[in-house]
Amino acid sequence: MPTSHLTSYLRLPALAACASLAFQPVVAAELSAIGPGEGQVDIVAWPGYIERGETDKAYDWVTDFEKKSGCKVNVKTAGTSDEMVALMNEGGFDLVTASGDASLRLIAGKKVAPINTKLIPSWGTVDSRLQDAPWHTVNGVHYGVPYQWGSNVLMYNTEAFKGEAPKSWSVVFEEQTLPDGKSNKGRIQAFDGPIYIADAALYLMATKPELGIKDPYELTEEQYKAALDLLRAQRKIVQRYWHDAMIQIDDFTNEGVVASSSWPFQVNLLQGQKKPIASTIPKEGATGWADTTMMHVDAAHPNCAYMWMEHSISPKVQGDLAAWFGSVPAVPAACKGNELLGAEGCATNGMGDFEKIRFWRTPVAKCATQPAGCVPYYRWVSDYIAVLGGR
């Protein structure tokens, strides 16, 4: 685990305060109208989320925006939600494409501002399931604009699995012989982020029902210990804990990795390179992400930020991004007539799986499914660091 990435966990301020996530409205001066752009907008984003055609000329939703708005787009990529929270806490950014395990922390920490949806002309085109989603809406106040959503997938090498998709997450959690006759030890990866504990809990929901896990983000002490025990055993077979999408791509290409939790983004790029790669959602189900573009409470370029948020939910941008990343648009209209996405692109990317996905969210002490309380997120952070360190 790179030291710089470990530091991004440790410098998260007041993690213990996230145990209850007590929300108090951010008091910020709302723009009554969007004025002239300030010349730039600085965004923290997931890899592959903001493209200007540098990787593939067909995928560029930045250049046209810069020409029309006069706002230069500067992007800082982050590999985990904790890294995003740390960067937003440090300041100097206008926007962040936050997943559900970061968004509520940013709201509770008063790092993001309420969004005036009246300044987002296309707000009404956003999927109704996302407009008031609890990961960016608190007490009826919106703190962001939905961007994309999707499922974490099991990416695998088709040659190692003899052309048949693995049916269970067991291939990355438990040592076993794969269809190619070789052990999975040293050939699998796991996600380098505390939220991955939920993946272990989801697997245990199916394989050890006697634990009584009802929600992978709401764990009792006993359930939480079982998830950590599974992850400690997994560590013995992990080749690398990944958080950099491009490094994972290289590991599947050159380092003999054959199975891992991943994002559709890596799958698409590897398939585009004609590599023997495919993905699946195993029988236990999957965790997932629903991402929201949120504005820093002290954004230096709020006008450009609002312009970008409107641009980000145009059908063209939404469709192109979904085709590039393998995600699902936040705007249903993007599913029709997009040349890159194709007629069946949204269905292929999981448009019909919304109710099946366990979307990332921040674990809190006071939880709905466990009257006695749950293990809060600050524990997830410290304990996952210990797992990675072999403790």
PDB file of N, CA and C in Angstrom, residues 166-221:
ATOM      1  N   PRO A 166     -17.063 -16.796 -13.595  1.00  0.00           N
ATOM      2  CA  PRO A 166     -17.151 -17.302 -12.218  1.00  0.00           C
ATOM      3  C   PRO A 166     -18.506 -16.945 -11.615  1.00  0.00           C
ATOM      4  N   LYS A 167     -19.068 -17.861 -10.885  1.00  0.00           N
ATOM      5  CA  LYS A 167     -20.422 -17.673 -10.355  1.00  0.00           C
ATOM      6  C   LYS A 167     -20.441 -17.034  -8.967  1.00  0.00           C
ATOM      7  N   SER A 168     -19.293 -17.010  -8.304  1.00  0.00           N
ATOM      8  CA  SER A 168     -19.250 -16.524  -6.929  1.00  0.00           C
ATOM      9  C   SER A 168     -18.022 -15.652  -6.683  1.00  0.00           C
ATOM     10  N   TRP A 169     -18.163 -14.729  -5.730  1.00  0.00           N
ATOM     11  CA  TRP A 169     -17.041 -13.908  -5.293  1.00  0.00           C
ATOM     12  C   TRP A 169     -16.003 -14.743  -4.547  1.00  0.00           C
ATOM     13  N   SER A 170     -16.292 -16.013  -4.328  1.00  0.00           N
ATOM     14  CA  SER A 170     -15.344 -16.872  -3.610  1.00  0.00           C
ATOM     15  C   SER A 170     -13.986 -16.917  -4.305  1.00  0.00           C
ATOM     16  N   VAL A 171     -13.961 -16.689  -5.603  1.00  0.00           N
ATOM     17  CA  VAL A 171     -12.694 -16.765  -6.344  1.00  0.00           C
ATOM     18  C   VAL A 171     -11.714 -15.679  -5.924  1.00  0.00           C
ATOM     19  N   VAL A 172     -12.197 -14.621  -5.270  1.00  0.00           N
ATOM     20  CA  VAL A 172     -11.270 -13.605  -4.767  1.00  0.00           C
ATOM     21  C   VAL A 172     -11.192 -13.592  -3.241  1.00  0.00           C
ATOM     22  N   PHE A 173     -12.085 -14.305  -2.573  1.00  0.00           N
ATOM     23  CA  PHE A 173     -12.071 -14.312  -1.110  1.00  0.00           C
ATOM     24  C   PHE A 173     -11.437 -15.570  -0.513  1.00  0.00           C
ATOM     25  N   GLU A 174     -11.473 -16.677  -1.226  1.00  0.00           N
ATOM     26  CA  GLU A 174     -10.995 -17.933  -0.660  1.00  0.00           C
ATOM     27  C   GLU A 174     -10.000 -18.613  -1.605  1.00  0.00           C
ATOM     28  N   GLU A 175      -8.945 -19.159  -1.014  1.00  0.00           N
ATOM     29  CA  GLU A 175      -7.948 -19.845  -1.833  1.00  0.00           C
ATOM     30  C   GLU A 175      -8.574 -21.076  -2.484  1.00  0.00           C
ATOM     31  N   GLN A 176      -8.324 -21.238  -3.778  1.00  0.00           N
ATOM     32  CA  GLN A 176      -8.908 -22.352  -4.525  1.00  0.00           C
ATOM     33  C   GLN A 176      -8.191 -22.530  -5.853  1.00  0.00           C
ATOM     34  N   THR A 177      -8.436 -23.676  -6.480  1.00  0.00           N
ATOM     35  CA  THR A 177      -7.886 -23.949  -7.801  1.00  0.00           C
ATOM     36  C   THR A 177      -8.861 -23.438  -8.851  1.00  0.00           C
ATOM     37  N   LEU A 178      -8.360 -22.655  -9.781  1.00  0.00           N
ATOM     38  CA  LEU A 178      -9.207 -22.076 -10.833  1.00  0.00           C
ATOM     39  C   LEU A 178      -9.333 -23.062 -12.000  1.00  0.00           C
ATOM     40  N   PRO A 179     -10.240 -22.810 -12.929  1.00  0.00           N
ATOM     41  CA  PRO A 179     -10.454 -23.732 -14.049  1.00  0.00           C
ATOM     42  C   PRO A 179      -9.205 -24.032 -14.880  1.00  0.00           C
ATOM     43  N   ASP A 180      -8.190 -23.153 -14.848  1.00  0.00           N
ATOM     44  CA  ASP A 180      -6.963 -23.424 -15.604  1.00  0.00           C
ATOM     45  C   ASP A 180      -6.022 -24.365 -14.864  1.00  0.00           C
ATOM     46  N   GLY A 181      -6.477 -24.865 -13.701  1.00  0.00           N
ATOM     47  CA  GLY A 181      -5.680 -25.824 -12.952  1.00  0.00           C
ATOM     48  C   GLY A 181      -4.681 -25.217 -11.988  1.00  0.00           C
ATOM     49  N   LYS A 182      -4.630 -23.896 -11.918  1.00  0.00           N
ATOM     50  CA  LYS A 182      -3.677 -23.219 -11.045  1.00  0.00           C
ATOM     51  C   LYS A 182      -4.412 -22.554  -9.873  1.00  0.00           C
ATOM     52  N   SER A 183      -3.681 -22.372  -8.776  1.00  0.00           N
ATOM     53  CA  SER A 183      -4.258 -21.708  -7.611  1.00  0.00           C
ATOM     54  C   SER A 183      -4.517 -20.230  -7.904  1.00  0.00           C
ATOM     55  N   ASN A 184      -5.478 -19.673  -7.193  1.00  0.00           N
ATOM     56  CA  ASN A 184      -5.729 -18.239  -7.329  1.00  0.00           C
ATOM     57  C   ASN A 184      -4.777 -17.414  -6.461  1.00  0.00           C
ATOM     58  N   LYS A 185      -3.983 -18.070  -5.626  1.00  0.00           N
ATOM     59  CA  LYS A 185      -3.071 -17.357  -4.736  1.00  0.00           C
ATOM     60  C   LYS A 185      -2.061 -16.541  -5.534  1.00  0.00           C
ATOM     61  N   GLY A 186      -1.980 -15.239  -5.207  1.00  0.00           N
ATOM     62  CA  GLY A 186      -1.066 -14.347  -5.917  1.00  0.00           C
ATOM     63  C   GLY A 186      -1.568 -13.885  -7.258  1.00  0.00           C
ATOM     64  N   ARG A 187      -2.806 -14.269  -7.594  1.00  0.00           N
ATOM     65  CA  ARG A 187      -3.355 -13.893  -8.904  1.00  0.00           C
ATOM     66  C   ARG A 187      -4.665 -13.110  -8.788  1.00  0.00           C
ATOM     67  N   ILE A 188      -5.007 -12.709  -7.583  1.00  0.00           N
ATOM     68  CA  ILE A 188      -6.235 -11.933  -7.411  1.00  0.00           C
ATOM     69  C   ILE A 188      -5.913 -10.615  -6.701  1.00  0.00           C
ATOM     70  N   GLN A 189      -6.837  -9.660  -6.838  1.00  0.00           N
ATOM     71  CA  GLN A 189      -6.681  -8.368  -6.185  1.00  0.00           C
ATOM     72  C   GLN A 189      -7.924  -8.020  -5.380  1.00  0.00           C
ATOM     73  N   ALA A 190      -7.771  -7.036  -4.498  1.00  0.00           N
ATOM     74  CA  ALA A 190      -8.887  -6.509  -3.716  1.00  0.00           C
ATOM     75  C   ALA A 190      -8.773  -4.990  -3.703  1.00  0.00           C
ATOM     76  N   PHE A 191      -9.873  -4.306  -3.446  1.00  0.00           N
ATOM     77  CA  PHE A 191      -9.904  -2.842  -3.490  1.00  0.00           C
ATOM     78  C   PHE A 191      -9.218  -2.245  -2.262  1.00  0.00           C
ATOM     79  N   ASP A 192      -8.417  -1.243  -2.504  1.00  0.00           N
ATOM     80  CA  ASP A 192      -7.642  -0.568  -1.464  1.00  0.00           C
ATOM     81  C   ASP A 192      -8.457   0.585  -0.868  1.00  0.00           C
ATOM     82  N   GLY A 193      -9.536   0.243  -0.158  1.00  0.00           N
ATOM     83  CA  GLY A 193     -10.370   1.252   0.478  1.00  0.00           C
ATOM     84  C   GLY A 193     -11.220   0.615   1.556  1.00  0.00           C
ATOM     85  N   PRO A 194     -11.411   1.274   2.696  1.00  0.00           N
ATOM     86  CA  PRO A 194     -12.183   0.685   3.796  1.00  0.00           C
ATOM     87  C   PRO A 194     -13.588   0.259   3.419  1.00  0.00           C
ATOM     88  N   ILE A 195     -14.173   0.897   2.417  1.00  0.00           N
ATOM     89  CA  ILE A 195     -15.538   0.562   2.023  1.00  0.00           C
ATOM     90  C   ILE A 195     -15.598  -0.867   1.488  1.00  0.00           C
ATOM     91  N   TYR A 196     -14.442  -1.452   1.164  1.00  0.00           N
ATOM     92  CA  TYR A 196     -14.399  -2.830   0.669  1.00  0.00           C
ATOM     93  C   TYR A 196     -14.841  -3.823   1.734  1.00  0.00           C
ATOM     94  N   ILE A 197     -14.843  -3.408   2.997  1.00  0.00           N
ATOM     95  CA  ILE A 197     -15.374  -4.273   4.052  1.00  0.00           C
ATOM     96  C   ILE A 197     -16.816  -4.657   3.730  1.00  0.00           C
ATOM     97  N   ALA A 198     -17.555  -3.750   3.078  1.00  0.00           N
ATOM     98  CA  ALA A 198     -18.941  -4.042   2.700  1.00  0.00           C
ATOM     99  C   ALA A 198     -19.008  -5.170   1.680  1.00  0.00           C
ATOM    100  N   ASP A 199     -18.005  -5.283   0.805  1.00  0.00           N
ATOM    101  CA  ASP A 199     -17.981  -6.389  -0.157  1.00  0.00           C
ATOM    102  C   ASP A 199     -17.838  -7.719   0.569  1.00  0.00           C
ATOM    103  N   ALA A 200     -16.986  -7.734   1.597  1.00  0.00           N
ATOM    104  CA  ALA A 200     -16.840  -8.952   2.395  1.00  0.00           C
ATOM    105  C   ALA A 200     -18.143  -9.268   3.114  1.00  0.00           C
ATOM    106  N   ALA A 201     -18.796  -8.242   3.656  1.00  0.00           N
ATOM    107  CA  ALA A 201     -20.064  -8.447   4.366  1.00  0.00           C
ATOM    108  C   ALA A 201     -21.148  -8.949   3.423  1.00  0.00           C
ATOM    109  N   LEU A 202     -21.162  -8.433   2.199  1.00  0.00           N
ATOM    110  CA  LEU A 202     -22.154  -8.874   1.217  1.00  0.00           C
ATOM    111  C   LEU A 202     -21.946 -10.351   0.879  1.00  0.00           C
ATOM    112  N   TYR A 203     -20.700 -10.760   0.757  1.00  0.00           N
ATOM    113  CA  TYR A 203     -20.391 -12.164   0.486  1.00  0.00           C
ATOM    114  C   TYR A 203     -20.846 -13.046   1.652  1.00  0.00           C
ATOM    115  N   LEU A 204     -20.628 -12.576   2.872  1.00  0.00           N
ATOM    116  CA  LEU A 204     -21.033 -13.339   4.059  1.00  0.00           C
ATOM    117  C   LEU A 204     -22.548 -13.397   4.216  1.00  0.00           C
ATOM    118  N   MET A 205     -23.257 -12.380   3.732  1.00  0.00           N
ATOM    119  CA  MET A 205     -24.727 -12.410   3.776  1.00  0.00           C
ATOM    120  C   MET A 205     -25.254 -13.656   3.097  1.00  0.00           C
ATOM    121  N   ALA A 206     -24.590 -14.044   2.008  1.00  0.00           N
ATOM    122  CA  ALA A 206     -25.042 -15.198   1.231  1.00  0.00           C
ATOM    123  C   ALA A 206     -24.444 -16.509   1.722  1.00  0.00           C
ATOM    124  N   THR A 207     -23.180 -16.459   2.143  1.00  0.00           N
ATOM    125  CA  THR A 207     -22.484 -17.705   2.469  1.00  0.00           C
ATOM    126  C   THR A 207     -22.600 -18.097   3.942  1.00  0.00           C
ATOM    127  N   LYS A 208     -22.866 -17.132   4.815  1.00  0.00           N
ATOM    128  CA  LYS A 208     -23.035 -17.419   6.242  1.00  0.00           C
ATOM    129  C   LYS A 208     -24.276 -16.706   6.776  1.00  0.00           C
ATOM    130  N   PRO A 209     -25.453 -17.178   6.336  1.00  0.00           N
ATOM    131  CA  PRO A 209     -26.699 -16.517   6.753  1.00  0.00           C
ATOM    132  C   PRO A 209     -26.912 -16.527   8.259  1.00  0.00           C
ATOM    133  N   GLU A 210     -26.245 -17.457   8.960  1.00  0.00           N
ATOM    134  CA  GLU A 210     -26.403 -17.517  10.410  1.00  0.00           C
ATOM    135  C   GLU A 210     -25.877 -16.261  11.110  1.00  0.00           C
ATOM    136  N   LEU A 211     -25.066 -15.469  10.410  1.00  0.00           N
ATOM    137  CA  LEU A 211     -24.579 -14.215  10.982  1.00  0.00           C
ATOM    138  C   LEU A 211     -25.685 -13.165  11.078  1.00  0.00           C
ATOM    139  N   GLY A 212     -26.706 -13.327  10.247  1.00  0.00           N
ATOM    140  CA  GLY A 212     -27.833 -12.401  10.304  1.00  0.00           C
ATOM    141  C   GLY A 212     -27.553 -11.019   9.745  1.00  0.00           C
ATOM    142  N   ILE A 213     -26.629 -10.908   8.806  1.00  0.00           N
ATOM    143  CA  ILE A 213     -26.341  -9.601   8.199  1.00  0.00           C
ATOM    144  C   ILE A 213     -27.517  -9.191   7.319  1.00  0.00           C
ATOM    145  N   LYS A 214     -28.051  -8.020   7.585  1.00  0.00           N
ATOM    146  CA  LYS A 214     -29.190  -7.515   6.814  1.00  0.00           C
ATOM    147  C   LYS A 214     -28.784  -6.432   5.821  1.00  0.00           C
ATOM    148  N   ASP A 215     -27.680  -5.775   6.101  1.00  0.00           N
ATOM    149  CA  ASP A 215     -27.212  -4.676   5.262  1.00  0.00           C
ATOM    150  C   ASP A 215     -25.688  -4.641   5.381  1.00  0.00           C
ATOM    151  N   PRO A 216     -24.947  -4.677   4.271  1.00  0.00           N
ATOM    152  CA  PRO A 216     -23.482  -4.737   4.358  1.00  0.00           C
ATOM    153  C   PRO A 216     -22.839  -3.487   4.939  1.00  0.00           C
ATOM    154  N   TYR A 217     -23.613  -2.410   5.095  1.00  0.00           N
ATOM    155  CA  TYR A 217     -23.073  -1.180   5.691  1.00  0.00           C
ATOM    156  C   TYR A 217     -23.540  -1.000   7.137  1.00  0.00           C
ATOM    157  N   GLU A 218     -24.318  -1.951   7.635  1.00  0.00           N
ATOM    158  CA  GLU A 218     -24.836  -1.877   8.998  1.00  0.00           C
ATOM    159  C   GLU A 218     -24.497  -3.182   9.718  1.00  0.00           C
ATOM    160  N   LEU A 219     -23.337  -3.195  10.361  1.00  0.00           N
ATOM    161  CA  LEU A 219     -22.808  -4.421  10.934  1.00  0.00           C
ATOM    162  C   LEU A 219     -22.677  -4.334  12.449  1.00  0.00           C
ATOM    163  N   THR A 220     -23.118  -5.391  13.139  1.00  0.00           N
ATOM    164  CA  THR A 220     -22.887  -5.518  14.568  1.00  0.00           C
ATOM    165  C   THR A 220     -21.425  -5.886  14.785  1.00  0.00           C
ATOM    166  N   GLU A 221     -21.002  -5.887  16.025  1.00  0.00           N
ATOM    167  CA  GLU A 221     -19.612  -6.242  16.322  1.00  0.00           C
ATOM    168  C   GLU A 221     -19.283  -7.652  15.821  1.00  0.00           C
TER     169      GLU A 221
END
